[in-house]
Amino acid sequence: MKRDIIAGNWKMNKTNAETKELIKELAPLVKDAKCEVVVCVPFTDLDTARRAIRGTNIKLGAQNVHWAPKGAYTGEISAEMLKELKVEYVIIGHSERRQYFGETDASVNARTKAAINAGLKAIVCVGELLEEREAGKTAEVVVRQVNGALQGIDKSGLKKIVIAYEPVWAIGTGRTATAKDANDTIAIIRKAVRKLYGKTAARALRIQYGGSMNAKNASELMAMPEIDGGLIGGASLKAEDFAKVVNY
Ligand code: PGA
């Protein structure tokens, strides 16, 4: 049985002190969660978060990872470094990375391989821009991104991957995809995965929705048959809001 996964993407928010505070507040509110609960924090907060989640059901995630094991890559962080901090999940290819930091399908693929080879679980993000949606290109774009991200990864690698479908126009805008639209696009993603890995693997894969998901719309989204979780930005920055999503 696969378990739903709700992950908070804190983005570039929270200092160490704030991290400690937020997790302390969050832990008792999510302790009976039926889903997996993850917080993906800035690199500088990982160690603080690692300590703060001890003895709780909250899991630790990072927001990026480099593809090389080490070397002259100023400003980057390796999978081994994350492993040492007990990081379990890492977000890869978030649309903000694609948009502002030149992330491509090829770099997403390289980072994903490095992550899973090191024993991390990857949350791989895909999603179309507004103009792509309006041009009727949603399916084409997400399938291209999925095929690109998964290139050269075998069935056992897929087991360490979660896909997050995040329509870019819904991120941080307060504009959510309708539950039906989200469900339909996730079904398209799953079909692309089925083509690559077969029925059983595609069914077992967890695919999250992300983009202005919050306490109000979480239960409707999570009720959809194709949606196996959420990647939550803004609403993950307040314990009460995030807990409501987790306990949808
Ligand atoms: P949002 O962000 O919930 O603030 O829209 C989601 C994300 O970017 O992962």
Short mmCIF file of C-alpha atoms and ligand atoms in Angstrom, two decimals:
data_model
loop_
_atom_site.label_atom_id
_atom_site.label_comp_id
_atom_site.label_asym_id
_atom_site.label_seq_id
_atom_site.Cartn_x
_atom_site.Cartn_y
_atom_site.Cartn_z
CA MET A 1 0.00 0.00 0.00
CA LYS A 2 1.36 3.42 -0.83
CA ARG A 3 1.08 6.15 1.72
CA ASP A 4 0.15 9.73 0.91
CA ILE A 5 2.93 12.24 1.40
CA ILE A 6 2.52 15.86 2.43
CA ALA A 7 5.72 17.86 2.21
CA GLY A 8 6.31 21.45 3.19
CA ASN A 9 8.56 23.46 0.90
CA TRP A 10 9.79 26.29 3.06
CA LYS A 11 11.71 27.86 0.17
CA MET A 12 14.00 30.68 1.38
CA ASN A 13 12.21 31.17 4.68
CA LYS A 14 13.04 30.68 8.36
CA THR A 15 16.19 31.24 10.34
CA ASN A 16 17.54 28.62 12.73
CA ALA A 17 15.64 30.09 15.64
CA GLU A 18 12.42 30.21 13.63
CA THR A 19 12.95 26.64 12.45
CA LYS A 20 13.17 25.39 16.00
CA GLU A 21 10.03 27.28 16.93
CA LEU A 22 7.97 26.14 13.94
CA ILE A 23 8.84 22.46 14.33
CA LYS A 24 8.15 22.59 18.05
CA GLU A 25 4.71 23.97 17.31
CA LEU A 26 4.07 21.61 14.43
CA ALA A 27 5.09 18.29 15.96
CA PRO A 28 2.16 17.82 18.37
CA LEU A 29 -0.33 18.96 15.71
CA VAL A 30 0.72 16.31 13.18
CA LYS A 31 1.64 13.44 15.46
CA ASP A 32 -1.37 11.32 14.46
CA ALA A 33 -1.07 11.97 10.75
CA LYS A 34 -1.94 9.09 8.48
CA CYS A 35 0.28 10.42 5.73
CA GLU A 36 4.02 10.83 5.63
CA VAL A 37 4.98 14.31 6.82
CA VAL A 38 8.10 16.01 5.48
CA VAL A 39 9.61 19.47 5.92
CA CYS A 40 11.99 20.64 3.21
CA VAL A 41 14.01 23.40 4.81
CA PRO A 42 16.85 25.66 3.64
CA PHE A 43 20.31 24.06 3.82
CA THR A 44 21.31 26.25 6.76
CA ASP A 45 18.33 24.98 8.78
CA LEU A 46 18.89 21.27 8.16
CA ASP A 47 20.90 20.57 11.27
CA THR A 48 18.54 22.50 13.52
CA ALA A 49 15.55 20.77 11.94
CA ARG A 50 17.25 17.39 12.31
CA ARG A 51 17.48 17.93 16.06
CA ALA A 52 14.01 19.41 16.37
CA ILE A 53 12.25 16.46 14.68
CA ARG A 54 13.90 13.82 16.86
CA GLY A 55 11.24 11.61 18.40
CA THR A 56 8.52 12.94 16.07
CA ASN A 57 6.96 11.53 12.89
CA ILE A 58 8.26 14.45 10.83
CA LYS A 59 10.85 13.66 8.17
CA LEU A 60 13.59 15.88 6.90
CA GLY A 61 13.99 17.17 3.35
CA ALA A 62 16.25 19.57 1.46
CA GLN A 63 15.41 21.75 -1.54
CA ASN A 64 18.16 20.86 -3.98
CA VAL A 65 21.22 18.65 -4.46
CA HIS A 66 24.15 18.71 -6.84
CA TRP A 67 24.92 15.85 -9.22
CA ALA A 68 28.61 15.54 -8.44
CA PRO A 69 29.84 13.77 -5.30
CA LYS A 70 32.19 16.68 -4.54
CA GLY A 71 34.40 19.22 -6.20
CA ALA A 72 34.70 22.74 -7.51
CA TYR A 73 31.02 23.72 -7.58
CA THR A 74 30.84 26.89 -5.52
CA GLY A 75 27.54 27.27 -3.73
CA GLU A 76 26.35 23.72 -4.29
CA ILE A 77 25.65 20.86 -1.86
CA SER A 78 26.25 17.14 -2.45
CA ALA A 79 24.04 14.18 -1.67
CA GLU A 80 26.63 12.87 0.78
CA MET A 81 26.49 16.13 2.74
CA LEU A 82 22.72 15.80 2.98
CA LYS A 83 22.93 12.17 4.01
CA GLU A 84 25.22 13.05 6.88
CA LEU A 85 22.53 15.43 8.18
CA LYS A 86 19.96 12.60 8.07
CA VAL A 87 18.10 14.16 5.18
CA GLU A 88 15.65 11.68 3.67
CA TYR A 89 13.98 13.64 0.87
CA VAL A 90 15.18 16.26 -1.57
CA ILE A 91 13.13 18.46 -3.88
CA ILE A 92 14.55 18.54 -7.40
CA GLY A 93 13.63 20.71 -10.37
CA HIS A 94 11.22 23.03 -8.60
CA SER A 95 9.81 25.53 -11.08
CA GLU A 96 11.57 28.37 -9.24
CA ARG A 97 14.86 26.57 -9.89
CA ARG A 98 13.91 26.10 -13.53
CA GLN A 99 12.77 29.70 -13.86
CA TYR A 100 15.44 31.62 -11.95
CA PHE A 101 18.44 29.31 -11.82
CA GLY A 102 18.62 27.73 -15.24
CA GLU A 103 17.54 24.25 -14.22
CA THR A 104 16.83 22.07 -17.26
CA ASP A 105 15.38 18.61 -17.81
CA ALA A 106 18.97 17.35 -18.14
CA SER A 107 20.18 18.91 -14.87
CA VAL A 108 17.04 17.68 -13.12
CA ASN A 109 17.84 14.20 -14.38
CA ALA A 110 21.48 14.43 -13.21
CA ARG A 111 20.48 15.67 -9.75
CA THR A 112 17.80 13.00 -9.44
CA LYS A 113 20.25 10.23 -10.28
CA ALA A 114 22.79 11.53 -7.78
CA ALA A 115 20.15 11.77 -5.08
CA ILE A 116 18.75 8.28 -5.45
CA ASN A 117 22.15 6.68 -5.95
CA ALA A 118 23.18 8.15 -2.62
CA GLY A 119 20.07 6.71 -0.96
CA LEU A 120 18.00 9.89 -0.82
CA LYS A 121 14.41 10.04 -2.00
CA ALA A 122 13.74 12.60 -4.70
CA ILE A 123 10.66 14.79 -5.02
CA VAL A 124 10.86 15.66 -8.70
CA CYS A 125 8.79 18.66 -9.76
CA VAL A 126 7.12 19.12 -13.10
CA GLY A 127 4.49 21.56 -14.32
CA GLU A 128 3.47 23.83 -17.15
CA LEU A 129 3.61 27.61 -17.44
CA LEU A 130 0.41 29.60 -17.86
CA GLU A 131 1.10 30.27 -21.55
CA GLU A 132 1.72 26.57 -22.12
CA ARG A 133 -1.57 25.68 -20.48
CA GLU A 134 -3.40 28.30 -22.52
CA ALA A 135 -1.80 26.97 -25.69
CA GLY A 136 -3.10 23.50 -24.85
CA LYS A 137 0.40 22.18 -24.24
CA THR A 138 0.08 20.97 -20.65
CA ALA A 139 0.29 17.26 -21.46
CA GLU A 140 3.17 17.72 -23.87
CA VAL A 141 5.17 19.74 -21.34
CA VAL A 142 4.68 17.51 -18.32
CA VAL A 143 5.36 14.34 -20.32
CA ARG A 144 8.56 15.86 -21.69
CA GLN A 145 9.64 16.86 -18.17
CA VAL A 146 8.83 13.44 -16.74
CA ASN A 147 10.65 11.59 -19.53
CA GLY A 148 13.62 13.93 -19.13
CA ALA A 149 13.80 13.58 -15.36
CA LEU A 150 13.58 9.80 -15.43
CA GLN A 151 16.03 9.15 -18.25
CA GLY A 152 18.32 6.24 -17.43
CA ILE A 153 16.63 5.48 -14.11
CA ASP A 154 15.49 1.88 -13.65
CA LYS A 155 12.50 0.43 -11.82
CA SER A 156 14.29 0.18 -8.50
CA GLY A 157 15.31 3.84 -8.83
CA LEU A 158 11.72 4.84 -9.49
CA LYS A 159 10.78 3.49 -6.08
CA LYS A 160 12.84 6.27 -4.52
CA ILE A 161 11.05 8.96 -6.47
CA VAL A 162 7.95 11.02 -5.80
CA ILE A 163 6.70 13.28 -8.58
CA ALA A 164 5.17 16.63 -7.71
CA TYR A 165 2.87 18.11 -10.31
CA GLU A 166 2.95 21.86 -9.82
CA PRO A 167 1.33 24.02 -12.48
CA VAL A 168 3.59 27.07 -12.40
CA TRP A 169 0.67 29.51 -12.62
CA ALA A 170 -0.74 28.07 -9.39
CA ILE A 171 2.40 28.48 -7.29
CA GLY A 172 2.24 31.25 -4.74
CA THR A 173 -0.60 32.90 -6.63
CA GLY A 174 -3.54 31.76 -4.58
CA ARG A 175 -4.84 30.27 -7.79
CA THR A 176 -5.24 26.50 -7.38
CA ALA A 177 -5.82 24.08 -10.19
CA THR A 178 -9.29 22.62 -9.86
CA ALA A 179 -9.19 19.22 -8.25
CA LYS A 180 -10.34 17.74 -11.54
CA ASP A 181 -7.67 19.51 -13.62
CA ALA A 182 -4.98 18.44 -11.16
CA ASN A 183 -6.27 14.90 -11.20
CA ASP A 184 -6.42 14.79 -15.01
CA THR A 185 -2.87 16.03 -15.46
CA ILE A 186 -1.56 13.64 -12.83
CA ALA A 187 -3.28 10.83 -14.71
CA ILE A 188 -1.36 11.92 -17.82
CA ILE A 189 1.88 11.85 -15.84
CA ARG A 190 1.09 8.39 -14.53
CA LYS A 191 0.38 7.18 -18.03
CA ALA A 192 3.79 8.43 -19.15
CA VAL A 193 5.38 6.56 -16.25
CA ARG A 194 3.40 3.43 -17.14
CA LYS A 195 4.85 3.57 -20.65
CA LEU A 196 8.35 3.59 -19.19
CA TYR A 197 8.02 1.18 -16.27
CA GLY A 198 4.77 -0.74 -16.61
CA LYS A 199 1.48 -0.77 -14.79
CA THR A 200 2.51 -1.90 -11.33
CA ALA A 201 5.36 0.58 -10.99
CA ALA A 202 3.20 3.43 -12.24
CA ARG A 203 0.46 2.57 -9.81
CA ALA A 204 2.93 2.42 -6.91
CA LEU A 205 4.45 5.81 -7.74
CA ARG A 206 3.31 8.65 -5.52
CA ILE A 207 2.36 11.82 -7.36
CA GLN A 208 1.71 14.98 -5.38
CA TYR A 209 -0.13 18.11 -6.34
CA GLY A 210 1.40 21.48 -5.50
CA GLY A 211 0.36 25.09 -6.05
CA SER A 212 -1.57 27.13 -3.51
CA MET A 213 -2.68 24.02 -1.68
CA ASN A 214 -3.92 24.98 1.76
CA ALA A 215 -6.14 24.12 4.69
CA LYS A 216 -9.26 24.99 2.69
CA ASN A 217 -8.68 23.03 -0.49
CA ALA A 218 -6.56 20.10 0.75
CA SER A 219 -9.36 17.65 1.41
CA GLU A 220 -10.94 18.18 -2.01
CA LEU A 221 -7.59 17.70 -3.76
CA MET A 222 -6.63 14.72 -1.62
CA ALA A 223 -9.95 13.04 -2.34
CA MET A 224 -9.02 12.72 -6.01
CA PRO A 225 -7.99 9.20 -6.97
CA GLU A 226 -4.74 10.13 -8.74
CA ILE A 227 -3.44 12.57 -6.10
CA ASP A 228 -1.17 10.95 -3.53
CA GLY A 229 -0.05 13.98 -1.58
CA GLY A 230 0.85 17.63 -1.68
CA LEU A 231 3.85 19.89 -1.91
CA ILE A 232 2.99 22.91 0.15
CA GLY A 233 4.74 26.27 -0.03
CA GLY A 234 3.11 29.25 1.66
CA ALA A 235 0.81 27.19 3.86
CA SER A 236 3.74 25.22 5.29
CA LEU A 237 5.20 28.27 7.02
CA LYS A 238 2.62 28.32 9.81
CA ALA A 239 2.27 25.26 12.02
CA GLU A 240 -1.49 25.46 12.25
CA ASP A 241 -2.03 25.85 8.51
CA PHE A 242 0.36 23.08 7.59
CA ALA A 243 -1.13 20.76 10.22
CA LYS A 244 -4.57 21.30 8.70
CA VAL A 245 -3.27 20.21 5.31
CA VAL A 246 -1.52 17.20 6.84
CA ASN A 247 -4.70 16.19 8.66
CA TYR A 248 -6.87 16.88 5.59
P1 PGA B 1 2.63 27.43 -2.82
O1 PGA B 1 4.01 26.76 -3.30
O2 PGA B 1 1.95 26.40 -1.97
O3 PGA B 1 3.06 28.64 -2.02
O4 PGA B 1 1.87 27.76 -4.03
C1 PGA B 1 4.06 25.41 -3.68
C2 PGA B 1 5.44 25.08 -4.15
O5 PGA B 1 6.08 25.93 -4.78
O6 PGA B 1 5.95 23.97 -3.90
#
